[in-house]
Short mmCIF file of C-alpha atoms in Angstrom, two decimals:
data_model
loop_
_atom_site.label_atom_id
_atom_site.label_comp_id
_atom_site.label_asym_id
_atom_site.label_seq_id
_atom_site.Cartn_x
_atom_site.Cartn_y
_atom_site.Cartn_z
CA MET A 8 27.45 29.47 49.71
CA THR A 9 28.27 29.17 45.98
CA THR A 10 31.33 31.03 44.83
CA PRO A 11 31.45 32.62 41.12
CA LEU A 12 34.01 30.13 40.04
CA ARG A 13 31.82 27.04 41.48
CA ARG A 14 28.88 28.44 39.61
CA THR A 15 30.69 28.93 36.21
CA LEU A 16 31.91 25.28 36.51
CA CYS A 17 28.38 23.95 37.42
CA GLN A 18 27.09 25.95 34.53
CA CYS A 19 29.50 24.49 32.36
CA SER A 20 29.00 20.99 33.30
CA ILE A 21 25.37 21.42 32.66
CA ALA A 22 25.94 22.55 29.27
CA ALA A 23 28.33 19.82 28.45
CA LEU A 24 26.05 17.25 29.64
CA SER A 25 23.04 18.57 27.55
CA SER A 26 25.29 18.58 24.58
CA LEU A 27 25.69 14.88 25.03
CA VAL A 28 22.18 14.27 25.29
CA ALA A 29 21.32 16.28 22.35
CA PHE A 30 23.84 14.12 20.22
CA ALA A 31 22.91 10.52 21.67
CA PRO A 32 21.55 8.32 18.85
CA GLY A 33 18.26 7.97 20.15
CA ALA A 34 17.58 11.78 21.00
CA GLN A 35 18.60 12.77 17.58
CA ALA A 36 15.94 10.45 16.12
CA GLN A 37 13.34 11.21 18.69
CA GLY A 38 14.28 15.08 17.72
CA GLY A 39 12.94 15.30 14.32
CA TYR A 40 12.94 11.72 12.81
CA PRO A 41 13.61 11.51 9.81
CA THR A 42 15.91 13.79 8.66
CA LYS A 43 17.37 11.66 5.91
CA PRO A 44 16.34 9.31 3.57
CA VAL A 45 14.92 5.83 4.90
CA VAL A 46 16.08 2.69 3.26
CA LEU A 47 13.19 -0.23 2.76
CA VAL A 48 15.25 -3.43 2.38
CA VAL A 49 13.15 -6.02 -0.05
CA PRO A 50 14.72 -9.44 0.54
CA PHE A 51 13.73 -10.84 -2.95
CA PRO A 52 15.01 -9.73 -6.42
CA ALA A 53 13.47 -6.89 -8.27
CA GLY A 54 10.30 -7.57 -10.28
CA GLY A 55 8.54 -9.99 -7.67
CA ALA A 56 5.59 -9.73 -5.72
CA VAL A 57 7.38 -8.15 -2.59
CA ASP A 58 9.48 -6.03 -4.47
CA ILE A 59 6.52 -4.62 -6.42
CA ILE A 60 4.62 -3.95 -3.20
CA GLY A 61 7.69 -2.37 -1.67
CA ARG A 62 7.75 0.24 -4.46
CA VAL A 63 4.16 0.87 -4.75
CA VAL A 64 3.86 1.61 -0.75
CA GLY A 65 7.34 3.23 -0.79
CA LYS A 66 6.77 6.58 -2.42
CA PRO A 67 3.67 7.44 -0.53
CA LEU A 68 5.39 6.16 2.87
CA GLY A 69 8.33 8.51 1.94
CA GLU A 70 5.77 11.53 1.25
CA ALA A 71 4.06 10.55 4.68
CA LEU A 72 7.25 10.77 6.64
CA GLY A 73 8.79 13.78 4.82
CA GLN A 74 12.17 12.16 3.41
CA PRO A 75 12.29 9.74 0.44
CA VAL A 76 12.19 5.78 0.86
CA VAL A 77 14.94 4.11 -0.94
CA ILE A 78 14.25 0.67 -2.24
CA GLU A 79 17.22 -1.76 -1.59
CA ASN A 80 17.05 -5.33 -2.92
CA ARG A 81 19.24 -7.80 -0.83
CA ALA A 82 17.87 -11.17 -2.04
CA GLY A 83 19.24 -14.19 -1.20
CA ALA A 84 18.88 -17.76 0.88
CA GLY A 85 14.82 -17.34 1.11
CA THR A 86 14.89 -13.87 2.37
CA ILE A 87 17.93 -14.61 5.17
CA VAL A 88 20.26 -12.32 3.45
CA GLY A 89 18.02 -9.14 3.53
CA ALA A 90 16.26 -10.24 6.94
CA SER A 91 19.92 -10.72 8.64
CA TYR A 92 20.95 -7.22 7.26
CA VAL A 93 18.12 -5.66 8.68
CA SER A 94 18.26 -7.13 12.08
CA LYS A 95 21.87 -5.83 12.55
CA ALA A 96 21.07 -2.44 11.41
CA ALA A 97 20.84 0.50 14.01
CA PRO A 98 17.25 0.73 15.56
CA ASP A 99 16.73 4.27 14.44
CA GLY A 100 14.11 3.93 12.06
CA TYR A 101 16.17 4.31 8.91
CA THR A 102 16.59 0.90 7.96
CA LEU A 103 13.07 -1.08 7.35
CA LEU A 104 12.32 -4.49 6.21
CA ILE A 105 9.32 -5.62 3.84
CA SER A 106 9.10 -9.08 3.72
CA SER A 107 6.52 -12.02 3.59
CA GLY A 108 5.99 -14.65 6.15
CA SER A 109 8.93 -16.54 4.66
CA THR A 110 11.09 -14.34 6.90
CA PHE A 111 8.98 -14.64 10.14
CA THR A 112 7.33 -17.97 10.27
CA VAL A 113 8.75 -20.24 7.29
CA ASN A 114 12.18 -20.18 7.43
CA PRO A 115 12.04 -20.70 11.37
CA ALA A 116 10.01 -23.84 10.86
CA ILE A 117 12.53 -25.50 8.25
CA LYS A 118 15.86 -24.09 8.89
CA PRO A 119 17.75 -25.38 12.05
CA SER A 120 19.83 -22.10 12.60
CA LEU A 121 19.20 -18.54 11.25
CA PRO A 122 21.20 -15.42 11.80
CA TYR A 123 18.30 -13.55 13.04
CA ASP A 124 15.44 -14.43 15.56
CA PRO A 125 12.02 -14.06 13.74
CA ILE A 126 10.49 -12.43 17.14
CA LYS A 127 13.46 -10.92 19.27
CA SER A 128 15.33 -9.37 16.17
CA PHE A 129 12.31 -7.33 14.75
CA GLU A 130 9.40 -5.09 15.73
CA PRO A 131 6.48 -4.99 13.10
CA VAL A 132 5.47 -1.76 11.95
CA GLY A 133 2.31 -2.73 9.95
CA GLN A 134 0.95 -5.40 7.40
CA VAL A 135 0.42 -4.04 3.94
CA THR A 136 -0.93 -6.89 1.87
CA ARG A 137 -2.28 -10.36 1.49
CA VAL A 138 -0.83 -12.28 -1.06
CA PRO A 139 -3.59 -14.88 -2.14
CA LEU A 140 -2.49 -18.29 -3.47
CA ILE A 141 -4.47 -20.46 -5.98
CA ILE A 142 -4.66 -24.09 -6.72
CA VAL A 143 -4.38 -24.09 -10.64
CA ALA A 144 -4.68 -26.81 -13.30
CA ASN A 145 -3.44 -27.63 -16.73
CA ARG A 146 -6.38 -27.32 -19.01
CA ALA A 147 -6.15 -30.98 -20.06
CA VAL A 148 -6.76 -32.41 -16.63
CA PRO A 149 -10.62 -33.57 -16.25
CA VAL A 150 -11.26 -31.28 -13.16
CA ASP A 151 -12.88 -27.99 -12.69
CA ASN A 152 -13.19 -27.76 -9.04
CA LEU A 153 -11.82 -28.92 -5.95
CA LYS A 154 -14.16 -31.70 -5.26
CA GLN A 155 -13.58 -33.14 -8.86
CA MET A 156 -9.78 -32.61 -8.09
CA VAL A 157 -9.88 -34.87 -4.99
CA SER A 158 -11.91 -37.67 -6.55
CA ALA A 159 -9.55 -37.72 -9.62
CA VAL A 160 -6.53 -37.81 -7.29
CA ASN A 161 -8.00 -40.69 -5.24
CA ALA A 162 -9.07 -42.56 -7.95
CA ALA A 163 -5.79 -42.89 -9.75
CA PRO A 164 -3.16 -43.14 -6.76
CA GLY A 165 0.41 -42.08 -8.05
CA LYS A 166 -0.89 -40.64 -11.22
CA TYR A 167 -0.96 -36.93 -10.39
CA VAL A 168 1.86 -34.70 -8.79
CA TYR A 169 1.35 -31.04 -7.78
CA GLY A 170 4.13 -28.33 -8.16
CA SER A 171 5.11 -25.06 -6.23
CA PHE A 172 7.47 -22.11 -6.51
CA GLY A 173 10.01 -23.62 -4.13
CA THR A 174 10.62 -26.26 -1.21
CA GLY A 175 9.67 -24.48 1.90
CA THR A 176 7.63 -21.67 0.33
CA THR A 177 4.44 -20.50 1.40
CA GLY A 178 3.14 -22.13 -1.77
CA HIS A 179 4.55 -25.56 -0.62
CA PHE A 180 3.24 -25.08 2.93
CA ALA A 181 -0.27 -24.57 1.37
CA GLY A 182 0.13 -27.61 -0.78
CA GLU A 183 0.87 -30.03 2.14
CA MET A 184 -1.98 -28.11 4.31
CA LEU A 185 -4.38 -28.87 1.31
CA LEU A 186 -3.29 -32.92 1.20
CA HIS A 187 -3.75 -33.01 4.78
CA ALA A 188 -6.98 -31.42 4.83
CA THR A 189 -8.29 -33.34 1.96
CA GLY A 190 -6.64 -36.68 2.37
CA MET A 191 -4.90 -36.44 -1.13
CA LYS A 192 -1.86 -37.93 -1.85
CA LEU A 193 0.39 -36.04 -4.46
CA GLN A 194 4.16 -35.95 -4.72
CA HIS A 195 5.43 -32.22 -4.48
CA ILE A 196 7.62 -30.97 -7.39
CA PRO A 197 9.46 -28.04 -6.27
CA TYR A 198 10.68 -25.32 -8.73
CA LYS A 199 12.81 -22.43 -8.52
CA GLY A 200 10.13 -19.84 -8.78
CA SER A 201 6.79 -19.10 -10.28
CA ALA A 202 7.72 -18.76 -13.87
CA PRO A 203 8.98 -21.90 -14.54
CA ALA A 204 6.49 -23.85 -12.52
CA ILE A 205 3.64 -22.11 -14.48
CA ALA A 206 5.74 -23.03 -17.79
CA ASP A 207 5.57 -26.82 -16.75
CA LEU A 208 2.06 -26.53 -15.80
CA ILE A 209 0.76 -25.08 -18.97
CA GLY A 210 2.96 -27.34 -20.92
CA GLY A 211 1.40 -30.29 -19.29
CA GLN A 212 4.54 -31.62 -17.49
CA ILE A 213 2.79 -31.23 -14.26
CA PRO A 214 -1.33 -31.38 -13.76
CA PHE A 215 -1.48 -28.89 -10.64
CA SER A 216 0.42 -26.48 -8.96
CA VAL A 217 -0.08 -24.01 -5.94
CA ASP A 218 1.03 -20.45 -6.93
CA THR A 219 0.26 -16.82 -6.20
CA VAL A 220 -2.74 -15.18 -7.88
CA ALA A 221 -0.70 -12.65 -9.23
CA ALA A 222 1.50 -14.84 -11.11
CA SER A 223 -1.58 -17.50 -12.22
CA LEU A 224 -3.83 -14.41 -12.93
CA PRO A 225 -2.70 -13.70 -16.85
CA HIS A 226 -2.77 -17.59 -17.76
CA ILE A 227 -6.21 -18.04 -16.04
CA ARG A 228 -7.59 -15.03 -17.95
CA SER A 229 -5.93 -16.11 -21.09
CA GLY A 230 -7.65 -19.90 -20.83
CA LYS A 231 -4.61 -21.43 -20.60
CA LEU A 232 -4.89 -22.60 -16.76
CA LYS A 233 -7.89 -23.66 -14.51
CA ALA A 234 -8.49 -21.77 -11.37
CA ILE A 235 -9.64 -24.60 -8.88
CA ALA A 236 -9.74 -22.78 -5.61
CA VAL A 237 -7.95 -20.01 -3.79
CA THR A 238 -6.54 -21.02 -0.26
CA GLY A 239 -7.08 -17.78 1.92
CA SER A 240 -10.04 -17.35 4.17
CA THR A 241 -11.62 -15.04 1.42
CA ARG A 242 -12.02 -15.01 -2.08
CA ALA A 243 -9.40 -12.97 -4.38
CA SER A 244 -10.69 -9.63 -5.40
CA LEU A 245 -9.49 -9.99 -9.09
CA LEU A 246 -11.18 -13.61 -9.17
CA PRO A 247 -14.41 -13.24 -7.17
CA ASP A 248 -15.85 -16.39 -9.01
CA VAL A 249 -13.30 -18.79 -7.62
CA PRO A 250 -14.34 -20.34 -4.35
CA THR A 251 -12.07 -20.67 -1.29
CA VAL A 252 -10.85 -24.35 -0.07
CA ALA A 253 -13.19 -23.62 2.95
CA GLU A 254 -16.00 -23.11 0.82
CA ALA A 255 -15.45 -26.02 -1.31
CA GLY A 256 -16.13 -28.22 1.68
CA TYR A 257 -13.25 -27.55 4.18
CA PRO A 258 -14.13 -25.16 6.81
CA GLY A 259 -11.31 -23.37 8.48
CA PHE A 260 -9.05 -23.66 5.85
CA ASP A 261 -6.55 -20.50 5.49
CA ALA A 262 -3.18 -20.73 3.97
CA ASP A 263 -2.69 -16.90 2.60
CA ALA A 264 0.66 -15.49 2.57
CA TRP A 265 1.15 -11.84 3.89
CA VAL A 266 3.47 -8.83 3.92
CA ALA A 267 4.44 -6.61 6.57
CA ILE A 268 6.97 -3.91 7.14
CA ALA A 269 9.17 -4.40 10.25
CA ALA A 270 12.28 -2.55 11.90
CA PRO A 271 15.22 -3.86 13.94
CA ARG A 272 13.99 -4.02 17.42
CA GLY A 273 14.63 -1.14 19.85
CA LEU A 274 13.13 1.81 17.93
CA PRO A 275 12.44 4.88 20.00
CA ALA A 276 8.93 5.04 20.93
CA ASP A 277 8.16 8.18 19.00
CA VAL A 278 9.83 6.92 15.79
CA LYS A 279 8.00 3.58 15.96
CA ALA A 280 4.87 5.55 16.50
CA LYS A 281 5.65 7.87 13.55
CA LEU A 282 6.24 4.87 11.32
CA GLN A 283 3.21 3.07 12.33
CA ALA A 284 1.04 6.18 11.76
CA ALA A 285 2.81 6.82 8.24
CA VAL A 286 1.97 3.11 7.20
CA ALA A 287 -1.36 3.10 8.45
CA LYS A 288 -2.16 6.41 6.49
CA VAL A 289 -0.51 5.01 3.16
CA MET A 290 -2.69 2.04 3.29
CA THR A 291 -5.80 4.38 3.06
CA ASP A 292 -4.72 5.71 -0.27
CA PRO A 293 -7.05 4.68 -2.98
CA GLU A 294 -4.32 4.90 -5.46
CA VAL A 295 -2.22 2.72 -3.54
CA LYS A 296 -4.81 0.25 -3.25
CA GLN A 297 -5.35 0.36 -6.83
CA LYS A 298 -1.86 -0.27 -7.86
CA LEU A 299 -1.76 -3.20 -5.62
CA LEU A 300 -5.05 -4.99 -6.85
CA ALA A 301 -3.61 -4.20 -10.49
CA ASN A 302 -0.85 -6.51 -9.51
CA GLY A 303 -3.12 -9.32 -8.47
CA LEU A 304 -2.34 -8.32 -4.65
CA GLU A 305 -4.66 -7.47 -1.90
CA PRO A 306 -4.34 -4.17 -0.12
CA LYS A 307 -4.81 -5.49 3.69
CA TYR A 308 -3.83 -3.14 6.31
CA GLU A 309 -2.96 -4.78 9.97
CA SER A 310 -1.42 -3.06 12.84
CA ALA A 311 1.96 -3.79 14.29
CA ASP A 312 0.34 -5.71 17.41
CA HIS A 313 -1.89 -7.76 14.69
CA VAL A 314 1.30 -8.76 12.85
CA ALA A 315 3.03 -9.81 16.40
CA ALA A 316 0.17 -12.06 17.13
CA THR A 317 -0.06 -13.37 13.49
CA ILE A 318 3.47 -14.43 13.93
CA ASP A 319 2.93 -15.90 17.42
CA LYS A 320 0.10 -17.82 16.26
CA GLU A 321 1.63 -18.90 12.69
CA LEU A 322 5.04 -20.11 13.74
CA PRO A 323 4.15 -22.99 15.82
CA ARG A 324 1.67 -24.23 13.11
CA MET A 325 4.38 -23.74 10.35
CA ARG A 326 6.71 -25.90 12.62
CA MET A 327 3.88 -28.67 13.00
CA ILE A 328 3.21 -28.95 9.17
CA ALA A 329 7.00 -28.92 8.42
CA GLN A 330 7.33 -31.89 10.84
CA ARG A 331 4.25 -33.53 9.66
CA ALA A 332 4.80 -33.32 5.89
CA GLY A 333 9.05 -33.65 6.18
CA ILE A 334 9.57 -30.36 4.72
CA GLN A 335 13.27 -29.68 5.28
CA ASP A 336 15.66 -27.05 4.09
CA ASP A 337 17.29 -27.61 1.02
#
């Protein structure tokens, strides 16, 4: 038989155990996530494409979650500073990363060691945009399309070069993929960002460059640059008359950039589900889509599983391209 004293001790033990469970980190998150602001880390400086995406998406994401989403720029080392910070954060849903393929497939392809693992350190939440890349030319270069560009380059070996917004960037990788596909031989001239690359392109210091549609669009519209071809599998919404590389005679060519939201691996299942649902909801918002398009960015939601599959597929391809083209970390 159970004595009154033993019943009392048993009840106290159960109460104590219940308290411990209630205050366990995972249990608190699962109980009512989120109960405080969520930090969305942008591993790029303020004002860039990914920063713009983070700010456009962040406010409605906070509304969908019921707590503010605070943008925190942690730029440096080609996204490594911000990505490393998020990878080491508690997997509770309160610290998220918004970044491009630079974090997940480019850096691992060119850097021998990283403070994070592109697959094991993160859980994708969802893709939010495509960042179309485009081949652009100085107005004085006597080419108006990709066929003419290939002919001009092949007819004058050593005469032409091309620029990008940096060694090991998506623009550099797209350029090297283009050279391999077309057989062109062009020396790569890396710049520290789109602004100086485009300035030299307009000024005639370089004849061609591979850059984002967002950075190139104002200069194409003003007539200072010529659009040759976009590098993705589909045309850019804001440049519907510019063909893709595939349409210009190289079927299957696809070298777009993309941006996704991720979290430290180990999220509680219900937190992960809530984040994924919130991102999916935000990306159906017409106002969000319009703001992204206005900045030269393509709204393109994809699920967490799709992002994971993209990384799995793209990572070995980027490593192969880096090895073939001799792309190395600066």
